[in-house]
Amino acid sequence: MGILHYHPLLHAVLILFLVGSALATDVYTQALLTLKSELVDPDAALKDWSIAPGGKTSNEIAACSWPYVSCDPNFEIVLGLDLSNRNLGGVLSRKQFVVFSQLLVLNLSHNSFSGELPGAIFNLTELKSLDISRNNFSSQFPKGVSGLEKLEVLNAFSNSFSGPLPAEVSKLQNLRVLNLAGSYFSGAIPAEYGDLRSIEFIHLAGNYLSGNIPPELGKLQTVHHMEIGYNFYQGNIPWQIGNMSGIEYLDIADSNLSGSIPPHISNLTRLKSLFLFRNQLAGLIPPELSRITSLVDLDLSDNLISGSIPDSFSELKNLRLMSLMYNKMSGTVPESIVDLPLLETLLIWNNYFSGSLPWGLGRNSKLKWVDASTNNLIGPIPPDICAGGTLFKLILFSNGFNGGLSPSLSNCSSLVRLRLEDNLFSGSIPLQFSLLPDISYIDLSRNMFTGEIPADIQRAPQLKHFNVSHNPGLGGLLPVYVWSSPGLQNFSASSCKITGDIHTFESCGPISVIELGNNDLSGFLPFTISNCKDLGRINLENNHLSGKLPKELASLPVLEFLDVSHNNFTGPLPTKFDNLKLLNVSYNDFSGRIPSGKVFTSTGSSAFIGNPRLCGWPLHSCPVSVAILGTTGTSKLLLILVLCTSAVVAMVVLGIIYACRRKTACFHGFLDPKRTNYNPS
């Protein structure tokens, strides 16, 4: 069988044949075949759009048997065309849509159509749903959409439209869904949008809209869902927003809004989600917001809000998310939030809160995420914070928390991330890693813990980051099996007065960072460190390590940072580090010539000083012996001198023996007095 090759002329002839056949059938089929011929279809999604030879044999529309085409029960009228998610592309022309006068549904979403949206689509006056979302239609939105008087859904999300929003949309009195988000529309929101008497869903976010939010939007009594954020408005939130009595979801985040939060929002008694984050809102949180008892999600973060959390928030019994982070709030965290039974996420970090966290926090709810970092909080961690068994993030760093850690944290098996650094915690570290199967990140650095690092650290299979640095009273030994932890990537325990040896790396996990500087470690650095192929950073400065620096270090493929300064290492430096970018070997007892590799020649003298027997650039020049004989020149010279002296002595002795053998009598006479004239008298 011969191989068939694509030929443009043959393809054109075939299309003409199909179109010609369609002319003998019906205009709908003809229009769809023409549409097919104009589209880019790399996956051959429309391969079944064809007609059998012979043309039309009945009143039925041939295309009604094709995929993605819907017709009436008699197959005489095309009612729907759904080409969504077919990886189609190209530029649509207007002529294909003229014949579909009774089309109810047109879905072109999730494709790669580009160019201008053909205005002829707006002649399809029976349309109830038009979905062109997730394409690349560009230019201004075409005029004429007001002709679609029966339209209920207009979805143009995620395209490249520019220019003003189409104001004539406001004439579509049956419109329930309007989605013009994710393009490049600019200018103000048309005040006429307040006349959309049937609208339930309006999404204009992620454009370049500006100007003031029109107060006329407050007339939208039927809207349930409004997203108009991620734009560049000016001015305040209009108080008339509080008149949208049916709204359940309101998002005006990241929109450059200023002023205060209008108390009138408390009139939105059906509201479940309120997102006003990342604006420039100032002033106090209106205590009236507690009247919105239906509220589930409240995010006012990243603003300029001041004052305290209203005590009346205890009335928000359905609240699951409270995000007030990154503001200028102060005062104490009210005890009343303990009574929020559904609270899951409490984010209050980067404020000026003081006092203690409520003692009963977590007792009556199933907390999942608590972040109170970077405040002025003190006292212990509430003992029941994980009582619900669902807490996976506890972030409390940079405060003044004190006291010991509750052993209950070890029973918090849901924990994934624990950050308590930069506080005043003391006592031992009570964590039992065998009870924390999902923990991946622990930072207890810059506290006052004592005792030692828990010995079973390798029993946390998901642990990737562990940091206890700057706990000067910690002490103890390194856990024996720390390097075999199956997921550990970063181990930091600098400035902890840890003693003993660095354990062997026979079974090395994916460790990439080892920070053990400023401790009291001694002994050798095991050569088995070469088993740690992912190591990129090693800091062992200011310890009492000795012996030679293992040459195997140079074989680590991704090592970029090595600091072994202020130790007692001896011998020559390894000669080749392929990827090393920063090296510090100062204040040891290294000897010989500094190697000539890139990291050595590009590093300043401060990285080598304090090694009296080390020479070469960037330190002083090496002695002649080292220059001639290499980095161990002095020892080599001594060895050569000893060997030469031994050889000379051996040659003298052999020469004497040889000479005496040739004068046997002399030799024997010297040994036998009877054969000489020796006279003892």
PDB file of C-alpha atoms in Angstrom, residues 479-644:
ATOM      1  CA  PRO A 479      21.309  12.620  66.675  1.00  0.00           C
ATOM      2  CA  VAL A 480      23.082   9.494  65.458  1.00  0.00           C
ATOM      3  CA  TYR A 481      20.884   8.890  62.421  1.00  0.00           C
ATOM      4  CA  VAL A 482      20.163  12.484  61.474  1.00  0.00           C
ATOM      5  CA  TRP A 483      21.757  12.208  58.008  1.00  0.00           C
ATOM      6  CA  SER A 484      19.652   9.200  57.091  1.00  0.00           C
ATOM      7  CA  SER A 485      16.380  11.098  57.514  1.00  0.00           C
ATOM      8  CA  PRO A 486      14.484  10.150  54.341  1.00  0.00           C
ATOM      9  CA  GLY A 487      13.322  13.641  53.367  1.00  0.00           C
ATOM     10  CA  LEU A 488      15.588  16.035  55.265  1.00  0.00           C
ATOM     11  CA  GLN A 489      17.024  18.771  53.033  1.00  0.00           C
ATOM     12  CA  ASN A 490      18.004  21.535  55.452  1.00  0.00           C
ATOM     13  CA  PHE A 491      19.530  20.888  58.883  1.00  0.00           C
ATOM     14  CA  SER A 492      20.539  24.012  60.803  1.00  0.00           C
ATOM     15  CA  ALA A 493      21.854  23.846  64.357  1.00  0.00           C
ATOM     16  CA  SER A 494      24.398  26.672  64.550  1.00  0.00           C
ATOM     17  CA  SER A 495      25.273  28.365  67.862  1.00  0.00           C
ATOM     18  CA  CYS A 496      23.800  25.628  70.048  1.00  0.00           C
ATOM     19  CA  LYS A 497      26.948  24.427  71.921  1.00  0.00           C
ATOM     20  CA  ILE A 498      26.554  20.963  70.431  1.00  0.00           C
ATOM     21  CA  THR A 499      29.447  18.653  71.312  1.00  0.00           C
ATOM     22  CA  GLY A 500      30.860  15.343  70.102  1.00  0.00           C
ATOM     23  CA  ASP A 501      31.606  14.092  66.608  1.00  0.00           C
ATOM     24  CA  ILE A 502      29.894  14.557  63.282  1.00  0.00           C
ATOM     25  CA  HIS A 503      28.392  11.163  62.595  1.00  0.00           C
ATOM     26  CA  THR A 504      29.142   9.195  59.474  1.00  0.00           C
ATOM     27  CA  PHE A 505      27.195   9.811  56.276  1.00  0.00           C
ATOM     28  CA  GLU A 506      27.005   6.152  55.239  1.00  0.00           C
ATOM     29  CA  SER A 507      23.271   6.417  54.557  1.00  0.00           C
ATOM     30  CA  CYS A 508      22.695   9.957  53.343  1.00  0.00           C
ATOM     31  CA  GLY A 509      19.266  11.300  52.426  1.00  0.00           C
ATOM     32  CA  PRO A 510      18.572  14.291  50.171  1.00  0.00           C
ATOM     33  CA  ILE A 511      20.308  16.737  52.527  1.00  0.00           C
ATOM     34  CA  SER A 512      21.306  19.965  50.737  1.00  0.00           C
ATOM     35  CA  VAL A 513      22.167  22.332  53.614  1.00  0.00           C
ATOM     36  CA  ILE A 514      24.178  21.571  56.762  1.00  0.00           C
ATOM     37  CA  GLU A 515      24.613  24.476  59.200  1.00  0.00           C
ATOM     38  CA  LEU A 516      26.642  23.515  62.295  1.00  0.00           C
ATOM     39  CA  GLY A 517      28.765  26.615  62.824  1.00  0.00           C
ATOM     40  CA  ASN A 518      29.667  28.024  66.249  1.00  0.00           C
ATOM     41  CA  ASN A 519      29.395  24.811  68.230  1.00  0.00           C
ATOM     42  CA  ASP A 520      31.868  22.594  70.128  1.00  0.00           C
ATOM     43  CA  LEU A 521      32.112  19.757  67.631  1.00  0.00           C
ATOM     44  CA  SER A 522      35.357  17.791  67.491  1.00  0.00           C
ATOM     45  CA  GLY A 523      36.923  14.885  65.637  1.00  0.00           C
ATOM     46  CA  PHE A 524      37.202  14.404  61.894  1.00  0.00           C
ATOM     47  CA  LEU A 525      34.847  15.322  59.087  1.00  0.00           C
ATOM     48  CA  PRO A 526      33.891  11.866  57.739  1.00  0.00           C
ATOM     49  CA  PHE A 527      34.990  11.203  54.158  1.00  0.00           C
ATOM     50  CA  THR A 528      31.586   9.524  53.663  1.00  0.00           C
ATOM     51  CA  ILE A 529      30.167  13.010  53.244  1.00  0.00           C
ATOM     52  CA  SER A 530      30.752  12.340  49.546  1.00  0.00           C
ATOM     53  CA  ASN A 531      27.601  10.161  49.704  1.00  0.00           C
ATOM     54  CA  CYS A 532      25.506  13.317  50.069  1.00  0.00           C
ATOM     55  CA  LYS A 533      25.216  14.180  46.398  1.00  0.00           C
ATOM     56  CA  ASP A 534      22.654  16.963  46.958  1.00  0.00           C
ATOM     57  CA  LEU A 535      24.793  18.984  49.351  1.00  0.00           C
ATOM     58  CA  GLY A 536      25.017  22.602  48.240  1.00  0.00           C
ATOM     59  CA  ARG A 537      25.936  24.392  51.476  1.00  0.00           C
ATOM     60  CA  ILE A 538      28.157  23.307  54.390  1.00  0.00           C
ATOM     61  CA  ASN A 539      28.930  25.608  57.313  1.00  0.00           C
ATOM     62  CA  LEU A 540      31.158  24.179  60.053  1.00  0.00           C
ATOM     63  CA  GLU A 541      32.877  27.396  61.177  1.00  0.00           C
ATOM     64  CA  ASN A 542      34.044  27.931  64.743  1.00  0.00           C
ATOM     65  CA  ASN A 543      34.279  24.354  66.001  1.00  0.00           C
ATOM     66  CA  HIS A 544      37.168  22.085  67.055  1.00  0.00           C
ATOM     67  CA  LEU A 545      37.270  19.793  64.038  1.00  0.00           C
ATOM     68  CA  SER A 546      40.661  18.382  63.068  1.00  0.00           C
ATOM     69  CA  GLY A 547      42.394  16.106  60.591  1.00  0.00           C
ATOM     70  CA  LYS A 548      42.524  16.560  56.869  1.00  0.00           C
ATOM     71  CA  LEU A 549      39.700  18.083  54.896  1.00  0.00           C
ATOM     72  CA  PRO A 550      38.356  15.080  52.951  1.00  0.00           C
ATOM     73  CA  LYS A 551      39.327  15.275  49.302  1.00  0.00           C
ATOM     74  CA  GLU A 552      35.944  13.674  48.605  1.00  0.00           C
ATOM     75  CA  LEU A 553      34.345  17.063  49.246  1.00  0.00           C
ATOM     76  CA  ALA A 554      35.553  18.147  45.824  1.00  0.00           C
ATOM     77  CA  SER A 555      33.447  15.429  44.215  1.00  0.00           C
ATOM     78  CA  LEU A 556      30.137  16.820  45.473  1.00  0.00           C
ATOM     79  CA  PRO A 557      28.416  17.881  42.233  1.00  0.00           C
ATOM     80  CA  VAL A 558      26.339  20.849  43.497  1.00  0.00           C
ATOM     81  CA  LEU A 559      28.402  22.142  46.418  1.00  0.00           C
ATOM     82  CA  GLU A 560      28.529  25.964  46.221  1.00  0.00           C
ATOM     83  CA  PHE A 561      29.267  27.116  49.793  1.00  0.00           C
ATOM     84  CA  LEU A 562      31.891  25.702  52.159  1.00  0.00           C
ATOM     85  CA  ASP A 563      32.958  27.369  55.417  1.00  0.00           C
ATOM     86  CA  VAL A 564      35.302  25.417  57.700  1.00  0.00           C
ATOM     87  CA  SER A 565      37.027  28.462  59.187  1.00  0.00           C
ATOM     88  CA  HIS A 566      38.236  28.615  62.796  1.00  0.00           C
ATOM     89  CA  ASN A 567      38.859  24.891  63.246  1.00  0.00           C
ATOM     90  CA  ASN A 568      41.976  22.703  63.508  1.00  0.00           C
ATOM     91  CA  PHE A 569      42.094  21.142  60.057  1.00  0.00           C
ATOM     92  CA  THR A 570      45.532  20.221  58.720  1.00  0.00           C
ATOM     93  CA  GLY A 571      47.182  19.080  55.505  1.00  0.00           C
ATOM     94  CA  PRO A 572      46.699  20.351  51.953  1.00  0.00           C
ATOM     95  CA  LEU A 573      43.515  21.772  50.501  1.00  0.00           C
ATOM     96  CA  PRO A 574      41.586  19.615  48.022  1.00  0.00           C
ATOM     97  CA  THR A 575      42.657  20.765  44.597  1.00  0.00           C
ATOM     98  CA  LYS A 576      39.438  20.856  42.581  1.00  0.00           C
ATOM     99  CA  PHE A 577      35.970  22.223  43.352  1.00  0.00           C
ATOM    100  CA  ASP A 578      33.965  22.448  40.142  1.00  0.00           C
ATOM    101  CA  ASN A 579      30.916  24.378  41.335  1.00  0.00           C
ATOM    102  CA  LEU A 580      32.086  26.033  44.535  1.00  0.00           C
ATOM    103  CA  LYS A 581      31.313  29.760  44.637  1.00  0.00           C
ATOM    104  CA  LEU A 582      32.226  30.669  48.225  1.00  0.00           C
ATOM    105  CA  LEU A 583      35.043  29.146  50.282  1.00  0.00           C
ATOM    106  CA  ASN A 584      36.392  30.019  53.717  1.00  0.00           C
ATOM    107  CA  VAL A 585      39.226  27.947  55.267  1.00  0.00           C
ATOM    108  CA  SER A 586      40.743  30.706  57.413  1.00  0.00           C
ATOM    109  CA  TYR A 587      42.268  30.081  60.845  1.00  0.00           C
ATOM    110  CA  ASN A 588      43.128  26.405  60.599  1.00  0.00           C
ATOM    111  CA  ASP A 589      46.470  24.667  60.089  1.00  0.00           C
ATOM    112  CA  PHE A 590      46.328  23.942  56.379  1.00  0.00           C
ATOM    113  CA  SER A 591      49.682  23.741  54.602  1.00  0.00           C
ATOM    114  CA  GLY A 592      51.174  23.829  51.137  1.00  0.00           C
ATOM    115  CA  ARG A 593      50.254  25.801  48.069  1.00  0.00           C
ATOM    116  CA  ILE A 594      46.731  27.157  47.537  1.00  0.00           C
ATOM    117  CA  PRO A 595      45.361  25.338  44.468  1.00  0.00           C
ATOM    118  CA  SER A 596      44.832  27.258  41.231  1.00  0.00           C
ATOM    119  CA  GLY A 597      41.165  26.406  40.637  1.00  0.00           C
ATOM    120  CA  LYS A 598      38.587  29.108  39.915  1.00  0.00           C
ATOM    121  CA  VAL A 599      37.169  29.382  43.427  1.00  0.00           C
ATOM    122  CA  PHE A 600      40.687  29.741  44.873  1.00  0.00           C
ATOM    123  CA  THR A 601      41.822  32.445  42.470  1.00  0.00           C
ATOM    124  CA  SER A 602      38.591  34.446  42.809  1.00  0.00           C
ATOM    125  CA  THR A 603      38.517  34.371  46.615  1.00  0.00           C
ATOM    126  CA  GLY A 604      40.117  37.100  48.717  1.00  0.00           C
ATOM    127  CA  SER A 605      42.910  36.576  51.209  1.00  0.00           C
ATOM    128  CA  SER A 606      40.517  36.774  54.183  1.00  0.00           C
ATOM    129  CA  ALA A 607      39.331  33.278  53.299  1.00  0.00           C
ATOM    130  CA  PHE A 608      42.856  31.839  53.779  1.00  0.00           C
ATOM    131  CA  ILE A 609      44.485  33.869  56.553  1.00  0.00           C
ATOM    132  CA  GLY A 610      45.354  32.243  59.847  1.00  0.00           C
ATOM    133  CA  ASN A 611      47.061  29.264  58.165  1.00  0.00           C
ATOM    134  CA  PRO A 612      50.816  30.000  58.654  1.00  0.00           C
ATOM    135  CA  ARG A 613      51.928  27.093  56.482  1.00  0.00           C
ATOM    136  CA  LEU A 614      49.629  27.974  53.583  1.00  0.00           C
ATOM    137  CA  CYS A 615      51.121  29.936  50.695  1.00  0.00           C
ATOM    138  CA  GLY A 616      50.450  31.118  47.172  1.00  0.00           C
ATOM    139  CA  TRP A 617      47.927  33.552  45.736  1.00  0.00           C
ATOM    140  CA  PRO A 618      46.273  35.470  47.357  1.00  0.00           C
ATOM    141  CA  LEU A 619      48.689  34.993  50.297  1.00  0.00           C
ATOM    142  CA  HIS A 620      52.479  35.327  50.236  1.00  0.00           C
ATOM    143  CA  SER A 621      54.612  33.503  47.671  1.00  0.00           C
ATOM    144  CA  CYS A 622      55.608  29.927  48.389  1.00  0.00           C
ATOM    145  CA  PRO A 623      59.222  28.929  49.301  1.00  0.00           C
ATOM    146  CA  VAL A 624      61.374  27.514  46.498  1.00  0.00           C
ATOM    147  CA  SER A 625      60.913  23.977  47.760  1.00  0.00           C
ATOM    148  CA  VAL A 626      57.154  24.302  47.579  1.00  0.00           C
ATOM    149  CA  ALA A 627      57.365  26.080  44.244  1.00  0.00           C
ATOM    150  CA  ILE A 628      59.393  23.250  42.744  1.00  0.00           C
ATOM    151  CA  LEU A 629      57.885  20.293  44.491  1.00  0.00           C
ATOM    152  CA  GLY A 630      54.290  21.323  44.918  1.00  0.00           C
ATOM    153  CA  THR A 631      51.924  21.861  47.770  1.00  0.00           C
ATOM    154  CA  THR A 632      53.791  19.407  50.069  1.00  0.00           C
ATOM    155  CA  GLY A 633      57.230  20.646  48.966  1.00  0.00           C
ATOM    156  CA  THR A 634      58.889  20.816  52.415  1.00  0.00           C
ATOM    157  CA  SER A 635      57.966  17.308  53.424  1.00  0.00           C
ATOM    158  CA  LYS A 636      58.933  16.004  49.999  1.00  0.00           C
ATOM    159  CA  LEU A 637      62.317  17.730  50.265  1.00  0.00           C
ATOM    160  CA  LEU A 638      62.993  16.195  53.663  1.00  0.00           C
ATOM    161  CA  LEU A 639      62.059  12.788  52.329  1.00  0.00           C
ATOM    162  CA  ILE A 640      64.406  13.194  49.370  1.00  0.00           C
ATOM    163  CA  LEU A 641      67.279  14.309  51.656  1.00  0.00           C
ATOM    164  CA  VAL A 642      66.777  11.313  53.918  1.00  0.00           C
ATOM    165  CA  LEU A 643      66.695   8.961  50.951  1.00  0.00           C
ATOM    166  CA  CYS A 644      69.825  10.540  49.447  1.00  0.00           C
TER     167      CYS A 644
END
